[in-house]
Amino acid sequence: MTRAAYAHQVTNKTTHALELHDVTKRHGVGDTAVTALDRVSLSIPRGTFTAVMGPSGSGKSTLLHCAAGLDRPDSGSVVLDGHELTDADETALTRLRRERMGFVFQSFNLVPTLTVAQNVALPLEFAGRRVDGRQVRGLLARLGLGDRLDHRPAELSGGQQQRVAIARAMLSRPAVVFADEPTGALDTQAARDVLRILREAVDASGQTIVMVTHDPVAGAYADAVVFFSDGRIVDGMTRPDPASVAARMARLSASVRQSGSGPSAHVGQGPDALSAHVGQGGNVPSTHLGHGGSASSAQVRQGGDVR
Ligand SMILES: Nc1ncnc2c1ncn2[C@@H]1O[C@H](COP(=O)(O)OP(=O)(O)OP(=O)(O)O)[C@@H](O)[C@H]1O
């Protein structure tokens, strides 16, 4: 490794949990090929909560898959917790996922035959690490499941099952928790409980969370929202509130409907080469959002618009 590359990794370790540089991912081949991510750059500071939003088909899931090493970009680089994923072989990726990432899915993905406590301990056991029963019980108690340790998933409500999945994702204090529509299958109250828990994990424990969601209320629990359209980051918002997020989403969806697919669906100021810098001021590291290219850049200030 060159000295510059080493310096980059060290810097990255102290500031950003996740960085995507100029990531492009195409699905399919020939005439039917789709560019799901188009030179996307994104830096997520440690201890922050980022929501990824955008119309259906805009590339959110592909982003999550590339960021978690579940899918390989065609070009560009992904660095998670200081580790370059794009160079890693499958064994190394599996280890990185087990040791440094947590996952929360819409459908909970709990093992039905295991108890709550066993489900939570499972990733650590897979990783061959010691499971501290006290830590498992303490975490579940904090998530309001202290009296459900020996229940099976089928004996829990949807919201309770998702809280188990969150405990499972967070037990090992991973560098990043990826949440894919974590409230999609929940009623309003259970969804709020889950979002509050995610928020608290960031505020109290410094957890880094990247969450894909369609729900403006969910997006508003994040520190920053990154808006996708046509495989590009086209907008960003810090200190989001549900009404502003809903308005941006409506604008994006209308723009996509008007223009169909293609670069004209791009929302934002300036030409195709848009980058948005989402900053929080002071010493808080900023989330840098960019779409590759050279021409224009934009700043999102606290709670403000891209300019
Ligand atoms: N395996 C695949 N083969 C071919 N095309 C794909 C594949 N996966 C995704 N795509 C296409 O890539 C684009 C981005 O898809 P992606 O699932 O990332 O979008 P999304 O924003 O997560 O959508 P949704 O909100 O509907 O889940 C879409 O046009 C989709 O049809």
GROMACS .gro file of C-alpha atoms and ligand atoms in nm:
model
  338
    1MET     CA    1   0.000   0.000   0.000
    2THR     CA    2   0.133   0.346  -0.085
    3ARG     CA    3   0.186   0.602   0.189
    4ALA     CA    4  -0.093   0.814   0.041
    5ALA     CA    5  -0.334   0.519   0.040
    6TYR     CA    6  -0.242   0.441   0.401
    7ALA     CA    7  -0.293   0.804   0.501
    8HIS     CA    8  -0.630   0.796   0.329
    9GLN     CA    9  -0.735   0.486   0.522
   10VAL     CA   10  -0.622   0.630   0.854
   11THR     CA   11  -0.808   0.955   0.787
   12ASN     CA   12  -1.109   0.758   0.682
   13LYS     CA   13  -1.098   0.550   0.999
   14THR     CA   14  -1.127   0.858   1.212
   15THR     CA   15  -1.398   1.041   1.020
   16HIS     CA   16  -1.605   0.837   0.779
   17ALA     CA   17  -1.762   0.500   0.841
   18LEU     CA   18  -1.845   0.462   0.472
   19GLU     CA   19  -1.723   0.620   0.151
   20LEU     CA   20  -1.832   0.560  -0.205
   21HIS     CA   21  -1.615   0.715  -0.474
   22ASP     CA   22  -1.750   0.743  -0.828
   23VAL     CA   23  -1.942   0.416  -0.804
   24THR     CA   24  -2.112   0.290  -1.118
   25LYS     CA   25  -2.321  -0.026  -1.129
   26ARG     CA   26  -2.506  -0.162  -1.432
   27HIS     CA   27  -2.754  -0.448  -1.428
   28GLY     CA   28  -2.803  -0.665  -1.736
   29VAL     CA   29  -2.625  -0.647  -2.069
   30GLY     CA   30  -2.674  -0.501  -2.416
   31ASP     CA   31  -2.991  -0.310  -2.503
   32THR     CA   32  -3.161  -0.404  -2.177
   33ALA     CA   33  -2.873  -0.291  -1.952
   34VAL     CA   34  -2.974  -0.049  -1.678
   35THR     CA   35  -2.733   0.191  -1.508
   36ALA     CA   36  -2.856   0.155  -1.151
   37LEU     CA   37  -2.577   0.372  -1.002
   38ASP     CA   38  -2.415   0.639  -1.215
   39ARG     CA   39  -2.083   0.765  -1.070
   40VAL     CA   40  -2.216   0.806  -0.717
   41SER     CA   41  -1.993   0.951  -0.446
   42LEU     CA   42  -2.105   0.961  -0.087
   43SER     CA   43  -1.926   0.991   0.247
   44ILE     CA   44  -2.101   0.900   0.571
   45PRO     CA   45  -1.943   1.030   0.893
   46ARG     CA   46  -1.925   0.800   1.191
   47GLY     CA   47  -2.207   0.830   1.441
   48THR     CA   48  -2.461   0.969   1.198
   49PHE     CA   49  -2.798   0.855   1.066
   50THR     CA   50  -2.846   0.888   0.690
   51ALA     CA   51  -3.169   0.818   0.502
   52VAL     CA   52  -3.157   0.723   0.134
   53MET     CA   53  -3.475   0.813  -0.051
   54GLY     CA   54  -3.597   0.837  -0.408
   55PRO     CA   55  -3.858   0.708  -0.650
   56SER     CA   56  -3.894   0.338  -0.721
   57GLY     CA   57  -3.609   0.215  -0.941
   58SER     CA   58  -3.383   0.510  -0.859
   59GLY     CA   59  -3.101   0.287  -0.731
   60LYS     CA   60  -3.143   0.284  -0.352
   61SER     CA   61  -3.121  -0.093  -0.307
   62THR     CA   62  -2.831  -0.115  -0.548
   63LEU     CA   63  -2.653   0.150  -0.343
   64LEU     CA   64  -2.708  -0.048  -0.024
   65HIS     CA   65  -2.592  -0.370  -0.188
   66CYS     CA   66  -2.275  -0.210  -0.326
   67ALA     CA   67  -2.204  -0.032   0.004
   68ALA     CA   68  -2.236  -0.361   0.195
   69GLY     CA   69  -2.027  -0.560  -0.052
   70LEU     CA   70  -2.327  -0.772  -0.153
   71ASP     CA   71  -2.293  -0.648  -0.509
   72ARG     CA   72  -1.975  -0.543  -0.690
   73PRO     CA   73  -1.967  -0.205  -0.864
   74ASP     CA   74  -1.853  -0.199  -1.228
   75SER     CA   75  -1.624   0.089  -1.138
   76GLY     CA   76  -1.544   0.313  -0.847
   77SER     CA   77  -1.451   0.232  -0.493
   78VAL     CA   78  -1.629   0.152  -0.166
   79VAL     CA   79  -1.444   0.196   0.163
   80LEU     CA   80  -1.613   0.071   0.480
   81ASP     CA   81  -1.450   0.130   0.818
   82GLY     CA   82  -1.122   0.192   0.638
   83HIS     CA   83  -1.142  -0.125   0.428
   84GLU     CA   84  -1.163  -0.117   0.051
   85LEU     CA   85  -1.446  -0.356  -0.044
   86THR     CA   86  -1.400  -0.346  -0.418
   87ASP     CA   87  -1.063  -0.528  -0.398
   88ALA     CA   88  -1.175  -0.784  -0.141
   89ASP     CA   89  -1.240  -1.149  -0.230
   90GLU     CA   90  -1.558  -1.326  -0.118
   91THR     CA   91  -1.402  -1.465   0.202
   92ALA     CA   92  -1.280  -1.122   0.307
   93LEU     CA   93  -1.618  -0.967   0.222
   94THR     CA   94  -1.802  -1.225   0.430
   95ARG     CA   95  -1.571  -1.150   0.722
   96LEU     CA   96  -1.616  -0.776   0.682
   97ARG     CA   97  -1.993  -0.817   0.673
   98ARG     CA   98  -1.990  -1.032   0.987
   99GLU     CA   99  -1.751  -0.813   1.182
  100ARG     CA  100  -1.826  -0.460   1.068
  101MET     CA  101  -2.181  -0.445   0.934
  102GLY     CA  102  -2.527  -0.500   1.073
  103PHE     CA  103  -2.841  -0.551   0.866
  104VAL     CA  104  -3.206  -0.476   0.935
  105PHE     CA  105  -3.461  -0.577   0.671
  106GLN     CA  106  -3.828  -0.496   0.618
  107SER     CA  107  -3.914  -0.864   0.671
  108PHE     CA  108  -3.712  -0.901   0.997
  109ASN     CA  109  -3.538  -1.224   0.875
  110LEU     CA  110  -3.534  -1.389   1.217
  111VAL     CA  111  -3.479  -1.763   1.250
  112PRO     CA  112  -3.820  -1.899   1.355
  113THR     CA  113  -3.687  -2.198   1.549
  114LEU     CA  114  -3.453  -1.991   1.768
  115THR     CA  115  -3.546  -1.784   2.073
  116VAL     CA  116  -3.515  -1.408   2.081
  117ALA     CA  117  -3.184  -1.427   2.270
  118GLN     CA  118  -3.048  -1.693   2.035
  119ASN     CA  119  -3.143  -1.488   1.729
  120VAL     CA  120  -2.959  -1.187   1.867
  121ALA     CA  121  -2.647  -1.390   1.944
  122LEU     CA  122  -2.642  -1.567   1.606
  123PRO     CA  123  -2.413  -1.332   1.405
  124LEU     CA  124  -2.150  -1.336   1.681
  125GLU     CA  125  -2.166  -1.714   1.692
  126PHE     CA  126  -2.127  -1.732   1.313
  127ALA     CA  127  -1.823  -1.506   1.348
  128GLY     CA  128  -1.678  -1.743   1.608
  129ARG     CA  129  -1.685  -1.474   1.874
  130ARG     CA  130  -1.773  -1.510   2.237
  131VAL     CA  131  -2.129  -1.416   2.323
  132ASP     CA  132  -2.176  -1.228   2.647
  133GLY     CA  133  -2.519  -1.334   2.773
  134ARG     CA  134  -2.538  -1.034   3.004
  135GLN     CA  135  -2.479  -0.801   2.711
  136VAL     CA  136  -2.753  -0.972   2.508
  137ARG     CA  137  -2.999  -0.947   2.796
  138GLY     CA  138  -2.904  -0.587   2.868
  139LEU     CA  139  -2.949  -0.482   2.506
  140LEU     CA  140  -3.284  -0.658   2.477
  141ALA     CA  141  -3.399  -0.502   2.804
  142ARG     CA  142  -3.309  -0.156   2.670
  143LEU     CA  143  -3.519  -0.229   2.363
  144GLY     CA  144  -3.818  -0.324   2.581
  145LEU     CA  145  -3.780  -0.699   2.527
  146GLY     CA  146  -3.640  -0.799   2.865
  147ASP     CA  147  -3.935  -1.028   2.928
  148ARG     CA  148  -3.926  -1.190   2.583
  149LEU     CA  149  -3.581  -1.352   2.582
  150ASP     CA  150  -3.708  -1.708   2.548
  151HIS     CA  151  -3.994  -1.640   2.310
  152ARG     CA  152  -3.986  -1.749   1.944
  153PRO     CA  153  -4.032  -1.483   1.674
  154ALA     CA  154  -4.387  -1.607   1.595
  155GLU     CA  155  -4.488  -1.521   1.952
  156LEU     CA  156  -4.396  -1.154   1.903
  157SER     CA  157  -4.563  -0.861   1.729
  158GLY     CA  158  -4.408  -0.720   1.413
  159GLY     CA  159  -4.262  -0.425   1.602
  160GLN     CA  160  -4.113  -0.656   1.864
  161GLN     CA  161  -3.963  -0.877   1.594
  162GLN     CA  162  -3.803  -0.576   1.431
  163ARG     CA  163  -3.659  -0.469   1.764
  164VAL     CA  164  -3.503  -0.816   1.794
  165ALA     CA  165  -3.357  -0.770   1.445
  166ILE     CA  166  -3.214  -0.433   1.550
  167ALA     CA  167  -3.059  -0.588   1.862
  168ARG     CA  168  -2.909  -0.860   1.641
  169ALA     CA  169  -2.767  -0.598   1.404
  170MET     CA  170  -2.619  -0.385   1.682
  171LEU     CA  171  -2.487  -0.635   1.937
  172SER     CA  172  -2.136  -0.637   1.790
  173ARG     CA  173  -2.126  -0.255   1.759
  174PRO     CA  174  -2.069  -0.271   1.382
  175ALA     CA  175  -1.918   0.019   1.193
  176VAL     CA  176  -2.237   0.060   0.990
  177VAL     CA  177  -2.591  -0.072   1.025
  178PHE     CA  178  -2.771  -0.093   0.691
  179ALA     CA  179  -3.149  -0.078   0.726
  180ASP     CA  180  -3.364  -0.153   0.421
  181GLU     CA  181  -3.719  -0.022   0.474
  182PRO     CA  182  -3.708  -0.120   0.843
  183THR     CA  183  -4.055   0.020   0.910
  184GLY     CA  184  -4.217  -0.096   0.584
  185ALA     CA  185  -4.410  -0.381   0.746
  186LEU     CA  186  -4.506  -0.203   1.069
  187ASP     CA  187  -4.805  -0.002   1.188
  188THR     CA  188  -4.756   0.363   1.276
  189GLN     CA  189  -4.684   0.317   1.646
  190ALA     CA  190  -4.446   0.023   1.599
  191ALA     CA  191  -4.269   0.215   1.321
  192ARG     CA  192  -4.217   0.514   1.551
  193ASP     CA  193  -4.077   0.288   1.824
  194VAL     CA  194  -3.830   0.137   1.579
  195LEU     CA  195  -3.724   0.477   1.445
  196ARG     CA  196  -3.680   0.613   1.797
  197ILE     CA  197  -3.458   0.315   1.880
  198LEU     CA  198  -3.246   0.372   1.570
  199ARG     CA  199  -3.217   0.742   1.655
  200GLU     CA  200  -3.115   0.663   2.013
  201ALA     CA  201  -2.851   0.418   1.894
  202VAL     CA  202  -2.692   0.704   1.701
  203ASP     CA  203  -2.728   0.964   1.976
  204ALA     CA  204  -2.638   0.749   2.276
  205SER     CA  205  -2.394   0.496   2.131
  206GLY     CA  206  -2.252   0.671   1.826
  207GLN     CA  207  -2.384   0.403   1.592
  208THR     CA  208  -2.368   0.482   1.218
  209ILE     CA  209  -2.689   0.398   1.032
  210VAL     CA  210  -2.773   0.409   0.662
  211MET     CA  211  -3.144   0.352   0.600
  212VAL     CA  212  -3.337   0.317   0.275
  213THR     CA  213  -3.696   0.433   0.313
  214HIS     CA  214  -3.992   0.558   0.113
  215ASP     CA  215  -4.149   0.719   0.420
  216PRO     CA  216  -4.087   1.092   0.479
  217VAL     CA  217  -4.162   1.048   0.850
  218ALA     CA  218  -3.891   0.784   0.872
  219GLY     CA  219  -3.653   0.999   0.668
  220ALA     CA  220  -3.705   1.285   0.911
  221TYR     CA  221  -3.553   1.079   1.196
  222ALA     CA  222  -3.218   1.092   1.012
  223ASP     CA  223  -2.948   1.359   1.034
  224ALA     CA  224  -2.935   1.383   0.657
  225VAL     CA  225  -3.146   1.261   0.366
  226VAL     CA  226  -2.984   1.174   0.034
  227PHE     CA  227  -3.224   1.181  -0.260
  228PHE     CA  228  -3.170   0.953  -0.559
  229SER     CA  229  -3.313   0.967  -0.907
  230ASP     CA  230  -3.202   0.761  -1.205
  231GLY     CA  231  -2.903   0.620  -1.022
  232ARG     CA  232  -2.772   0.959  -0.918
  233ILE     CA  233  -2.770   1.165  -0.604
  234VAL     CA  234  -2.976   1.463  -0.703
  235ASP     CA  235  -3.045   1.635  -0.376
  236GLY     CA  236  -2.968   1.633  -0.007
  237MET     CA  237  -3.119   1.771   0.312
  238THR     CA  238  -2.992   1.803   0.667
  239ARG     CA  239  -3.213   1.830   0.975
  240PRO     CA  240  -3.504   1.702   0.768
  241ASP     CA  241  -3.866   1.738   0.871
  242PRO     CA  242  -4.146   1.519   0.731
  243ALA     CA  243  -4.315   1.797   0.532
  244SER     CA  244  -3.995   1.909   0.359
  245VAL     CA  245  -3.895   1.552   0.282
  246ALA     CA  246  -4.243   1.476   0.143
  247ALA     CA  247  -4.229   1.789  -0.073
  248ARG     CA  248  -3.887   1.692  -0.218
  249MET     CA  249  -4.008   1.339  -0.285
  250ALA     CA  250  -4.320   1.472  -0.460
  251ARG     CA  251  -4.103   1.698  -0.676
  252LEU     CA  252  -3.872   1.411  -0.765
  253SER     CA  253  -4.154   1.173  -0.848
  254ALA     CA  254  -4.328   1.436  -1.062
  255SER     CA  255  -4.003   1.505  -1.243
  256VAL     CA  256  -3.949   1.135  -1.313
  257ARG     CA  257  -4.311   1.100  -1.435
  258GLN     CA  258  -4.277   1.401  -1.666
  259SER     CA  259  -3.952   1.302  -1.826
  260GLY     CA  260  -3.954   0.924  -1.804
  261SER     CA  261  -3.612   0.779  -1.740
  262GLY     CA  262  -3.292   0.949  -1.843
  263PRO     CA  263  -3.081   1.237  -1.730
  264SER     CA  264  -3.367   1.482  -1.764
  265ALA     CA  265  -3.518   1.322  -1.454
  266HIS     CA  266  -3.227   1.480  -1.270
  267VAL     CA  267  -3.353   1.721  -1.009
  268GLY     CA  268  -3.127   1.985  -0.871
  269GLN     CA  269  -2.930   2.285  -0.969
  270GLY     CA  270  -2.672   2.275  -1.240
  271PRO     CA  271  -2.578   2.024  -1.505
  272ASP     CA  272  -2.539   1.649  -1.471
  273ALA     CA  273  -2.225   1.680  -1.267
  274LEU     CA  274  -2.385   1.767  -0.938
  275SER     CA  275  -2.236   1.728  -0.600
  276ALA     CA  276  -2.401   1.826  -0.279
  277HIS     CA  277  -2.214   1.888   0.039
  278VAL     CA  278  -2.433   1.822   0.341
  279GLY     CA  279  -2.266   1.989   0.635
  280GLN     CA  280  -2.367   2.025   0.995
  281GLY     CA  281  -2.128   2.299   1.090
  282GLY     CA  282  -1.894   2.313   1.385
  283ASN     CA  283  -1.677   2.010   1.441
  284VAL     CA  284  -1.930   1.758   1.320
  285PRO     CA  285  -1.787   1.584   1.016
  286SER     CA  286  -1.999   1.649   0.712
  287THR     CA  287  -2.173   1.406   0.485
  288HIS     CA  288  -2.043   1.459   0.137
  289LEU     CA  289  -2.277   1.365  -0.139
  290GLY     CA  290  -2.166   1.379  -0.493
  291HIS     CA  291  -2.247   1.274  -0.840
  292GLY     CA  292  -1.933   1.223  -1.042
  293GLY     CA  293  -1.810   1.480  -1.282
  294SER     CA  294  -1.640   1.808  -1.255
  295ALA     CA  295  -1.864   2.099  -1.329
  296SER     CA  296  -2.092   2.206  -1.048
  297SER     CA  297  -2.115   2.160  -0.680
  298ALA     CA  298  -2.378   2.246  -0.427
  299GLN     CA  299  -2.388   2.294  -0.055
  300VAL     CA  300  -2.666   2.179   0.172
  301ARG     CA  301  -2.648   2.372   0.492
  302GLN     CA  302  -2.816   2.282   0.815
  303GLY     CA  303  -3.182   2.227   0.738
  304GLY     CA  304  -3.135   2.418   0.416
  305ASP     CA  305  -3.167   2.365   0.047
  306VAL     CA  306  -2.908   2.266  -0.202
  307ARG     CA  307  -2.766   2.576  -0.357
  308LIG     N1  308  -3.082  -0.779  -1.093
  308LIG     C1  309  -3.123  -0.680  -1.175
  308LIG     N2  310  -3.128  -0.700  -1.309
  308LIG     C2  311  -3.165  -0.602  -1.393
  308LIG     N3  312  -3.202  -0.479  -1.353
  308LIG     C3  313  -3.201  -0.454  -1.221
  308LIG     C4  314  -3.162  -0.552  -1.125
  308LIG     N4  315  -3.170  -0.499  -1.002
  308LIG     C5  316  -3.213  -0.372  -1.019
  308LIG     N5  317  -3.232  -0.346  -1.149
  308LIG     C6  318  -3.273  -0.217  -1.208
  308LIG     O1  319  -3.184  -0.118  -1.159
  308LIG     C7  320  -3.255   0.002  -1.129
  308LIG     C8  321  -3.235   0.037  -0.982
  308LIG     O2  322  -3.297  -0.063  -0.904
  308LIG     P1  323  -3.301  -0.058  -0.744
  308LIG     O3  324  -3.366  -0.184  -0.698
  308LIG     O4  325  -3.166  -0.028  -0.694
  308LIG     O5  326  -3.395   0.067  -0.720
  308LIG     P2  327  -3.473   0.113  -0.585
  308LIG     O6  328  -3.460   0.260  -0.580
  308LIG     O7  329  -3.421   0.034  -0.470
  308LIG     O8  330  -3.621   0.071  -0.618
  308LIG     P3  331  -3.742   0.036  -0.518
  308LIG     O9  332  -3.769   0.160  -0.438
  308LIG    O10  333  -3.855   0.004  -0.610
  308LIG    O11  334  -3.699  -0.081  -0.434
  308LIG     C9  335  -3.400  -0.024  -1.166
  308LIG    O12  336  -3.421   0.025  -1.298
  308LIG    C10  337  -3.411  -0.174  -1.163
  308LIG    O13  338  -3.511  -0.221  -1.252
   0.00000   0.00000   0.00000
